[in-house]
Amino acid sequence: MMERFSNPVLLKELKLRFRAFKSFSGLMFYLAVLCIFVAGFLLIYTQFSGTGFFKPSDSFTMFAVLSILQMGLVMFITPGLTAGAISTEREKQTLNILLTTTQSSTQIILGKLASSVAFLILMLVAGLPLYSLVFLFGGVSPSQFIIIFLFYFLTLIAIGSIGIMFSTITKKTIVSMIATYGAMIFLGGITAFFFFIGMSMEQMAVHSGNLQNVTPFSPITYFWVSINPGALLITTLYPEMGNALESVVGISLPIWIVYLIFYILITIICLFIAIRKLRANMKTNR
């Protein structure tokens, strides 16, 4: 029964990834960045306050900035771990051997994705002691902490799926990485740009008095901000900003619902394409 659910590809990838020196050097770099930030934050705020201790509001500010920094690091590191999962095998000419095994395309793709996600989860867990400082000073509820990490988990799985898909449908790792980082720029930056453009057009229509003659931009504007990871993180940390956004856009649906549906669909679609195209690309190369 256990053999049916076992995944040799996942076990092999986990052993190779967690035994590699570059994995632990990357983890050390990640923790060093967080430690430098926390130490600098503590030093600056205790110097400015002149009292030598933190207020709960200062502690929450550190939690918010640390969460944003960690989200940026996750979005930067995840494409590098997943964008070469299949294309590297193709470049090393080991993909042919892998496809001649009894492993299905689903096991290969999910094994590659799960090994990358496992390492990213290790990075998040390794940063928990730094978050414990926030609970030491107070100002943050455990529910906010859990929601933030669930948000990280969903986002890194979706980004990993995008990287796996591009790694499968492209022949070169560099092309796959460029495409994956391009997708990250779109989700993190272009969507924010579209949101501000939509809001500006709405305000111009309101000021000109021709709102009845223009196509309403509120649903489209709301969609762009709903799929932006930064917007969801900020509205999760500061619920009042989410309420203000809903009142400005005119839609009362919480953005985390749209975010959840969108990124689950993205994950499913990307994994489906990767599974379907894995052996198709192999037949083409023959």
mmCIF file of C-alpha atoms in Angstrom:
data_model
loop_
_atom_site.group_PDB
_atom_site.id
_atom_site.type_symbol
_atom_site.label_atom_id
_atom_site.label_comp_id
_atom_site.label_asym_id
_atom_site.label_seq_id
_atom_site.Cartn_x
_atom_site.Cartn_y
_atom_site.Cartn_z
ATOM 1 C CA MET A 1 0.000 0.000 0.000
ATOM 2 C CA MET A 2 2.832 2.374 0.863
ATOM 3 C CA GLU A 3 4.595 1.650 -2.424
ATOM 4 C CA ARG A 4 1.634 3.081 -4.301
ATOM 5 C CA PHE A 5 2.158 6.482 -2.652
ATOM 6 C CA SER A 6 5.961 6.422 -2.621
ATOM 7 C CA ASN A 7 7.804 8.728 -4.978
ATOM 8 C CA PRO A 8 11.425 7.722 -5.742
ATOM 9 C CA VAL A 9 11.966 10.989 -7.612
ATOM 10 C CA LEU A 10 11.042 12.973 -4.504
ATOM 11 C CA LEU A 11 13.312 10.872 -2.277
ATOM 12 C CA LYS A 12 16.231 11.239 -4.698
ATOM 13 C CA GLU A 13 15.744 14.992 -5.054
ATOM 14 C CA LEU A 14 15.504 15.468 -1.292
ATOM 15 C CA LYS A 15 18.760 13.579 -0.711
ATOM 16 C CA LEU A 16 20.607 15.482 -3.413
ATOM 17 C CA ARG A 17 19.246 18.878 -2.404
ATOM 18 C CA PHE A 18 19.755 18.574 1.339
ATOM 19 C CA ARG A 19 23.245 17.111 0.976
ATOM 20 C CA ALA A 20 24.473 19.838 -1.358
ATOM 21 C CA PHE A 21 26.702 22.528 0.106
ATOM 22 C CA LYS A 22 25.052 25.263 -1.965
ATOM 23 C CA SER A 23 21.705 24.524 -0.309
ATOM 24 C CA PHE A 24 23.059 25.184 3.155
ATOM 25 C CA SER A 25 25.109 28.157 1.966
ATOM 26 C CA GLY A 26 21.897 29.592 0.507
ATOM 27 C CA LEU A 27 20.107 28.944 3.792
ATOM 28 C CA MET A 28 22.937 30.655 5.665
ATOM 29 C CA PHE A 29 22.716 33.681 3.372
ATOM 30 C CA TYR A 30 18.949 33.838 3.855
ATOM 31 C CA LEU A 31 19.239 33.755 7.652
ATOM 32 C CA ALA A 32 22.126 36.241 7.602
ATOM 33 C CA VAL A 33 19.966 38.770 5.741
ATOM 34 C CA LEU A 34 17.141 38.348 8.263
ATOM 35 C CA CYS A 35 19.521 38.553 11.248
ATOM 36 C CA ILE A 36 21.151 41.742 9.935
ATOM 37 C CA PHE A 37 17.730 43.297 9.419
ATOM 38 C CA VAL A 38 16.436 42.356 12.888
ATOM 39 C CA ALA A 39 19.633 43.487 14.625
ATOM 40 C CA GLY A 40 19.601 46.798 12.740
ATOM 41 C CA PHE A 41 15.925 47.328 13.471
ATOM 42 C CA LEU A 42 16.406 46.703 17.206
ATOM 43 C CA LEU A 43 19.422 48.987 17.347
ATOM 44 C CA ILE A 44 17.764 51.861 15.503
ATOM 45 C CA TYR A 45 14.470 51.758 17.405
ATOM 46 C CA THR A 46 16.050 51.473 20.852
ATOM 47 C CA GLN A 47 18.333 54.388 19.977
ATOM 48 C CA PHE A 48 15.467 56.556 18.763
ATOM 49 C CA SER A 49 13.159 55.754 21.663
ATOM 50 C CA GLY A 50 15.840 56.537 24.285
ATOM 51 C CA THR A 51 14.131 54.134 26.694
ATOM 52 C CA GLY A 52 15.925 50.919 25.735
ATOM 53 C CA PHE A 53 12.727 48.915 25.184
ATOM 54 C CA PHE A 54 10.148 48.322 22.495
ATOM 55 C CA LYS A 55 6.547 49.397 22.437
ATOM 56 C CA PRO A 56 4.003 46.886 21.050
ATOM 57 C CA SER A 57 3.523 49.185 18.054
ATOM 58 C CA ASP A 58 7.263 49.098 17.346
ATOM 59 C CA SER A 59 7.228 45.314 17.625
ATOM 60 C CA PHE A 60 4.371 45.080 15.124
ATOM 61 C CA THR A 61 6.269 47.360 12.733
ATOM 62 C CA MET A 62 9.237 44.996 12.917
ATOM 63 C CA PHE A 63 6.915 42.041 12.254
ATOM 64 C CA ALA A 64 5.353 43.781 9.248
ATOM 65 C CA VAL A 65 8.663 44.784 7.668
ATOM 66 C CA LEU A 66 10.175 41.350 8.415
ATOM 67 C CA SER A 67 7.174 39.669 6.762
ATOM 68 C CA ILE A 68 7.519 41.860 3.658
ATOM 69 C CA LEU A 69 11.261 41.184 3.504
ATOM 70 C CA GLN A 70 10.729 37.438 3.837
ATOM 71 C CA MET A 71 8.058 37.509 1.146
ATOM 72 C CA GLY A 72 10.479 39.289 -1.195
ATOM 73 C CA LEU A 73 13.171 36.703 -0.496
ATOM 74 C CA VAL A 74 10.733 33.843 -1.103
ATOM 75 C CA MET A 75 9.634 35.314 -4.441
ATOM 76 C CA PHE A 76 13.277 35.833 -5.413
ATOM 77 C CA ILE A 77 14.547 32.374 -4.374
ATOM 78 C CA THR A 78 11.654 30.151 -5.498
ATOM 79 C CA PRO A 79 12.143 30.615 -9.289
ATOM 80 C CA GLY A 80 15.820 29.765 -8.907
ATOM 81 C CA LEU A 81 14.950 26.442 -7.257
ATOM 82 C CA THR A 82 12.183 25.354 -9.636
ATOM 83 C CA ALA A 83 12.899 26.943 -13.038
ATOM 84 C CA GLY A 84 15.659 24.420 -13.796
ATOM 85 C CA ALA A 85 14.013 21.292 -12.409
ATOM 86 C CA ILE A 86 13.310 19.636 -15.799
ATOM 87 C CA SER A 87 15.445 21.703 -18.160
ATOM 88 C CA THR A 88 18.578 20.839 -16.158
ATOM 89 C CA GLU A 89 17.815 17.149 -16.587
ATOM 90 C CA ARG A 90 17.435 17.778 -20.320
ATOM 91 C CA GLU A 91 20.714 19.680 -20.533
ATOM 92 C CA LYS A 92 22.561 16.940 -18.636
ATOM 93 C CA GLN A 93 20.944 14.368 -20.978
ATOM 94 C CA THR A 94 19.502 12.460 -18.010
ATOM 95 C CA LEU A 95 15.868 13.191 -18.830
ATOM 96 C CA ASN A 96 15.745 10.300 -21.317
ATOM 97 C CA ILE A 97 16.853 7.873 -18.627
ATOM 98 C CA LEU A 98 14.353 9.313 -16.137
ATOM 99 C CA LEU A 99 11.488 8.910 -18.598
ATOM 100 C CA THR A 100 12.346 5.268 -19.286
ATOM 101 C CA THR A 101 11.733 4.365 -15.633
ATOM 102 C CA THR A 102 8.389 3.211 -14.264
ATOM 103 C CA GLN A 103 7.735 6.668 -12.815
ATOM 104 C CA SER A 104 4.775 8.471 -14.317
ATOM 105 C CA SER A 105 4.928 12.074 -15.495
ATOM 106 C CA THR A 106 2.831 13.076 -12.490
ATOM 107 C CA GLN A 107 5.306 11.507 -10.056
ATOM 108 C CA ILE A 108 8.258 13.186 -11.761
ATOM 109 C CA ILE A 109 6.684 16.654 -11.819
ATOM 110 C CA LEU A 110 5.248 16.473 -8.296
ATOM 111 C CA GLY A 111 8.486 15.007 -6.953
ATOM 112 C CA LYS A 112 10.520 17.867 -8.424
ATOM 113 C CA LEU A 113 8.059 20.446 -7.091
ATOM 114 C CA ALA A 114 7.753 18.877 -3.637
ATOM 115 C CA SER A 115 11.532 18.758 -3.124
ATOM 116 C CA SER A 116 11.829 22.471 -3.912
ATOM 117 C CA VAL A 117 8.857 23.331 -1.696
ATOM 118 C CA ALA A 118 10.348 21.263 1.142
ATOM 119 C CA PHE A 119 13.566 23.264 1.016
ATOM 120 C CA LEU A 120 11.624 26.551 0.969
ATOM 121 C CA ILE A 121 9.587 25.421 3.959
ATOM 122 C CA LEU A 122 12.874 24.631 5.716
ATOM 123 C CA MET A 123 13.954 28.212 5.069
ATOM 124 C CA LEU A 124 10.723 29.569 6.529
ATOM 125 C CA VAL A 125 10.974 27.312 9.574
ATOM 126 C CA ALA A 126 14.634 28.285 10.071
ATOM 127 C CA GLY A 127 13.513 31.905 10.363
ATOM 128 C CA LEU A 128 11.020 31.187 13.151
ATOM 129 C CA PRO A 129 13.467 32.023 15.985
ATOM 130 C CA LEU A 130 13.683 35.545 14.592
ATOM 131 C CA TYR A 131 9.898 35.801 14.659
ATOM 132 C CA SER A 132 9.975 34.684 18.311
ATOM 133 C CA LEU A 133 11.501 38.089 19.148
ATOM 134 C CA VAL A 134 8.269 39.676 17.965
ATOM 135 C CA PHE A 135 6.224 37.578 20.397
ATOM 136 C CA LEU A 136 8.716 38.452 23.132
ATOM 137 C CA PHE A 137 7.962 42.160 22.744
ATOM 138 C CA GLY A 138 4.233 41.646 21.991
ATOM 139 C CA GLY A 139 1.963 43.457 19.558
ATOM 140 C CA VAL A 140 1.298 40.516 17.208
ATOM 141 C CA SER A 141 -1.382 37.847 17.558
ATOM 142 C CA PRO A 142 -0.661 34.167 16.804
ATOM 143 C CA SER A 143 -3.525 34.148 14.281
ATOM 144 C CA GLN A 144 -1.785 36.829 12.185
ATOM 145 C CA PHE A 145 1.416 34.807 12.307
ATOM 146 C CA ILE A 146 -0.338 31.630 11.110
ATOM 147 C CA ILE A 147 -2.197 33.487 8.322
ATOM 148 C CA ILE A 148 1.054 35.014 7.053
ATOM 149 C CA PHE A 149 2.752 31.626 6.852
ATOM 150 C CA LEU A 150 -0.234 30.048 5.090
ATOM 151 C CA PHE A 151 -0.009 32.921 2.624
ATOM 152 C CA TYR A 152 3.698 32.136 2.110
ATOM 153 C CA PHE A 153 2.920 28.458 1.575
ATOM 154 C CA LEU A 154 0.259 29.081 -1.083
ATOM 155 C CA THR A 155 2.401 31.636 -2.883
ATOM 156 C CA LEU A 156 5.559 29.535 -3.049
ATOM 157 C CA ILE A 157 3.619 26.501 -4.327
ATOM 158 C CA ALA A 158 2.073 28.640 -7.082
ATOM 159 C CA ILE A 159 5.420 30.195 -8.018
ATOM 160 C CA GLY A 160 7.049 26.759 -7.944
ATOM 161 C CA SER A 161 4.370 25.426 -10.278
ATOM 162 C CA ILE A 162 5.012 28.272 -12.716
ATOM 163 C CA GLY A 163 8.739 27.512 -12.620
ATOM 164 C CA ILE A 164 8.160 23.785 -13.187
ATOM 165 C CA MET A 165 5.883 24.541 -16.148
ATOM 166 C CA PHE A 166 8.413 26.833 -17.851
ATOM 167 C CA SER A 167 11.184 24.346 -17.101
ATOM 168 C CA THR A 168 9.169 21.649 -18.883
ATOM 169 C CA ILE A 169 8.101 23.553 -21.987
ATOM 170 C CA THR A 170 11.502 25.218 -22.603
ATOM 171 C CA LYS A 171 14.763 23.497 -23.499
ATOM 172 C CA LYS A 172 17.181 25.886 -21.773
ATOM 173 C CA THR A 173 17.384 26.633 -18.062
ATOM 174 C CA ILE A 174 18.255 30.288 -18.652
ATOM 175 C CA VAL A 175 15.130 30.767 -20.771
ATOM 176 C CA SER A 176 13.015 29.064 -18.113
ATOM 177 C CA MET A 177 14.430 31.276 -15.364
ATOM 178 C CA ILE A 178 13.883 34.451 -17.378
ATOM 179 C CA ALA A 179 10.274 33.447 -18.082
ATOM 180 C CA THR A 180 9.650 32.574 -14.425
ATOM 181 C CA TYR A 181 11.134 35.804 -13.120
ATOM 182 C CA GLY A 182 9.119 37.623 -15.774
ATOM 183 C CA ALA A 183 5.969 36.035 -14.357
ATOM 184 C CA MET A 184 7.035 37.167 -10.861
ATOM 185 C CA ILE A 185 7.538 40.722 -12.119
ATOM 186 C CA PHE A 186 4.076 40.624 -13.658
ATOM 187 C CA LEU A 187 2.405 39.332 -10.491
ATOM 188 C CA GLY A 188 4.326 41.621 -8.152
ATOM 189 C CA GLY A 189 4.849 44.797 -10.189
ATOM 190 C CA ILE A 190 2.748 44.942 -13.346
ATOM 191 C CA THR A 191 -0.467 44.116 -11.482
ATOM 192 C CA ALA A 192 0.243 46.989 -9.059
ATOM 193 C CA PHE A 193 0.854 49.277 -12.056
ATOM 194 C CA PHE A 194 -2.449 48.228 -13.651
ATOM 195 C CA PHE A 195 -4.216 48.835 -10.330
ATOM 196 C CA PHE A 196 -2.924 52.401 -10.043
ATOM 197 C CA ILE A 197 -3.728 53.051 -13.705
ATOM 198 C CA GLY A 198 -7.288 51.813 -13.181
ATOM 199 C CA MET A 199 -7.746 53.926 -10.058
ATOM 200 C CA SER A 200 -6.376 57.008 -11.858
ATOM 201 C CA MET A 201 -8.785 56.501 -14.764
ATOM 202 C CA GLU A 202 -11.709 56.160 -12.366
ATOM 203 C CA GLN A 203 -10.742 59.330 -10.492
ATOM 204 C CA MET A 204 -10.346 61.237 -13.757
ATOM 205 C CA ALA A 205 -13.787 60.062 -14.845
ATOM 206 C CA VAL A 206 -15.293 61.161 -11.535
ATOM 207 C CA HIS A 207 -13.665 64.594 -11.655
ATOM 208 C CA SER A 208 -14.706 65.162 -15.264
ATOM 209 C CA GLY A 209 -18.304 64.259 -14.481
ATOM 210 C CA ASN A 210 -18.496 61.708 -17.300
ATOM 211 C CA LEU A 211 -18.619 58.587 -15.153
ATOM 212 C CA GLN A 212 -21.858 57.443 -16.740
ATOM 213 C CA ASN A 213 -20.231 57.465 -20.194
ATOM 214 C CA VAL A 214 -17.212 55.324 -19.296
ATOM 215 C CA THR A 215 -16.840 51.613 -18.813
ATOM 216 C CA PRO A 216 -16.565 50.854 -15.065
ATOM 217 C CA PHE A 217 -13.037 49.864 -14.119
ATOM 218 C CA SER A 218 -13.770 48.776 -10.554
ATOM 219 C CA PRO A 219 -14.000 44.977 -11.162
ATOM 220 C CA ILE A 220 -10.844 44.951 -13.307
ATOM 221 C CA THR A 221 -8.995 47.205 -10.879
ATOM 222 C CA TYR A 222 -10.085 45.034 -7.988
ATOM 223 C CA PHE A 223 -8.871 41.908 -9.792
ATOM 224 C CA TRP A 224 -5.372 43.352 -10.339
ATOM 225 C CA VAL A 225 -4.949 44.264 -6.696
ATOM 226 C CA SER A 226 -6.449 40.955 -5.539
ATOM 227 C CA ILE A 227 -3.790 38.831 -7.259
ATOM 228 C CA ASN A 228 -0.871 40.985 -6.112
ATOM 229 C CA PRO A 229 1.089 39.241 -3.298
ATOM 230 C CA GLY A 230 2.239 42.550 -1.818
ATOM 231 C CA ALA A 231 -1.302 43.916 -1.660
ATOM 232 C CA LEU A 232 -2.595 40.812 0.105
ATOM 233 C CA LEU A 233 0.281 40.877 2.582
ATOM 234 C CA ILE A 234 -0.296 44.546 3.426
ATOM 235 C CA THR A 235 -4.058 44.128 3.828
ATOM 236 C CA THR A 236 -3.458 41.077 6.030
ATOM 237 C CA LEU A 237 -1.081 43.019 8.261
ATOM 238 C CA TYR A 238 -3.276 46.135 8.262
ATOM 239 C CA PRO A 239 -6.977 45.128 7.954
ATOM 240 C CA GLU A 240 -8.054 48.772 7.941
ATOM 241 C CA MET A 241 -6.270 49.225 4.612
ATOM 242 C CA GLY A 242 -8.268 46.310 3.210
ATOM 243 C CA ASN A 243 -11.499 47.967 4.350
ATOM 244 C CA ALA A 244 -10.418 51.268 2.787
ATOM 245 C CA LEU A 245 -9.582 49.486 -0.458
ATOM 246 C CA GLU A 246 -12.991 47.806 -0.576
ATOM 247 C CA SER A 247 -14.736 51.137 -0.033
ATOM 248 C CA VAL A 248 -12.663 52.858 -2.730
ATOM 249 C CA VAL A 249 -13.103 50.126 -5.319
ATOM 250 C CA GLY A 250 -16.736 49.513 -4.388
ATOM 251 C CA ILE A 251 -16.522 45.732 -3.990
ATOM 252 C CA SER A 252 -17.023 44.169 -0.569
ATOM 253 C CA LEU A 253 -15.478 40.795 -1.408
ATOM 254 C CA PRO A 254 -12.244 40.259 0.608
ATOM 255 C CA ILE A 255 -9.241 40.119 -1.684
ATOM 256 C CA TRP A 256 -7.877 36.972 -0.042
ATOM 257 C CA ILE A 257 -10.764 34.972 -1.547
ATOM 258 C CA VAL A 258 -9.867 36.073 -5.086
ATOM 259 C CA TYR A 259 -6.177 35.512 -4.327
ATOM 260 C CA LEU A 260 -6.835 31.995 -3.045
ATOM 261 C CA ILE A 261 -8.970 30.995 -6.050
ATOM 262 C CA PHE A 262 -6.593 32.547 -8.585
ATOM 263 C CA TYR A 263 -3.408 30.976 -7.246
ATOM 264 C CA ILE A 264 -4.989 27.558 -6.783
ATOM 265 C CA LEU A 265 -6.130 27.699 -10.421
ATOM 266 C CA ILE A 266 -2.661 28.836 -11.507
ATOM 267 C CA THR A 267 -1.097 25.913 -9.627
ATOM 268 C CA ILE A 268 -3.465 23.355 -11.147
ATOM 269 C CA ILE A 269 -3.122 24.718 -14.696
ATOM 270 C CA CYS A 270 0.679 24.941 -14.566
ATOM 271 C CA LEU A 271 1.062 21.422 -13.158
ATOM 272 C CA PHE A 272 -1.378 20.057 -15.738
ATOM 273 C CA ILE A 273 0.584 21.654 -18.595
ATOM 274 C CA ALA A 274 3.889 20.413 -17.170
ATOM 275 C CA ILE A 275 2.605 16.841 -16.817
ATOM 276 C CA ARG A 276 1.121 16.800 -20.318
ATOM 277 C CA LYS A 277 4.161 18.365 -21.988
ATOM 278 C CA LEU A 278 6.870 16.348 -20.233
ATOM 279 C CA ARG A 279 6.755 13.295 -22.481
ATOM 280 C CA ALA A 280 5.502 15.272 -25.472
ATOM 281 C CA ASN A 281 8.730 17.246 -25.466
ATOM 282 C CA MET A 282 10.658 13.994 -25.202
ATOM 283 C CA LYS A 283 8.975 12.600 -28.310
ATOM 284 C CA THR A 284 9.701 15.821 -30.185
ATOM 285 C CA ASN A 285 13.378 15.671 -29.274
ATOM 286 C CA ARG A 286 13.617 12.159 -30.634
#
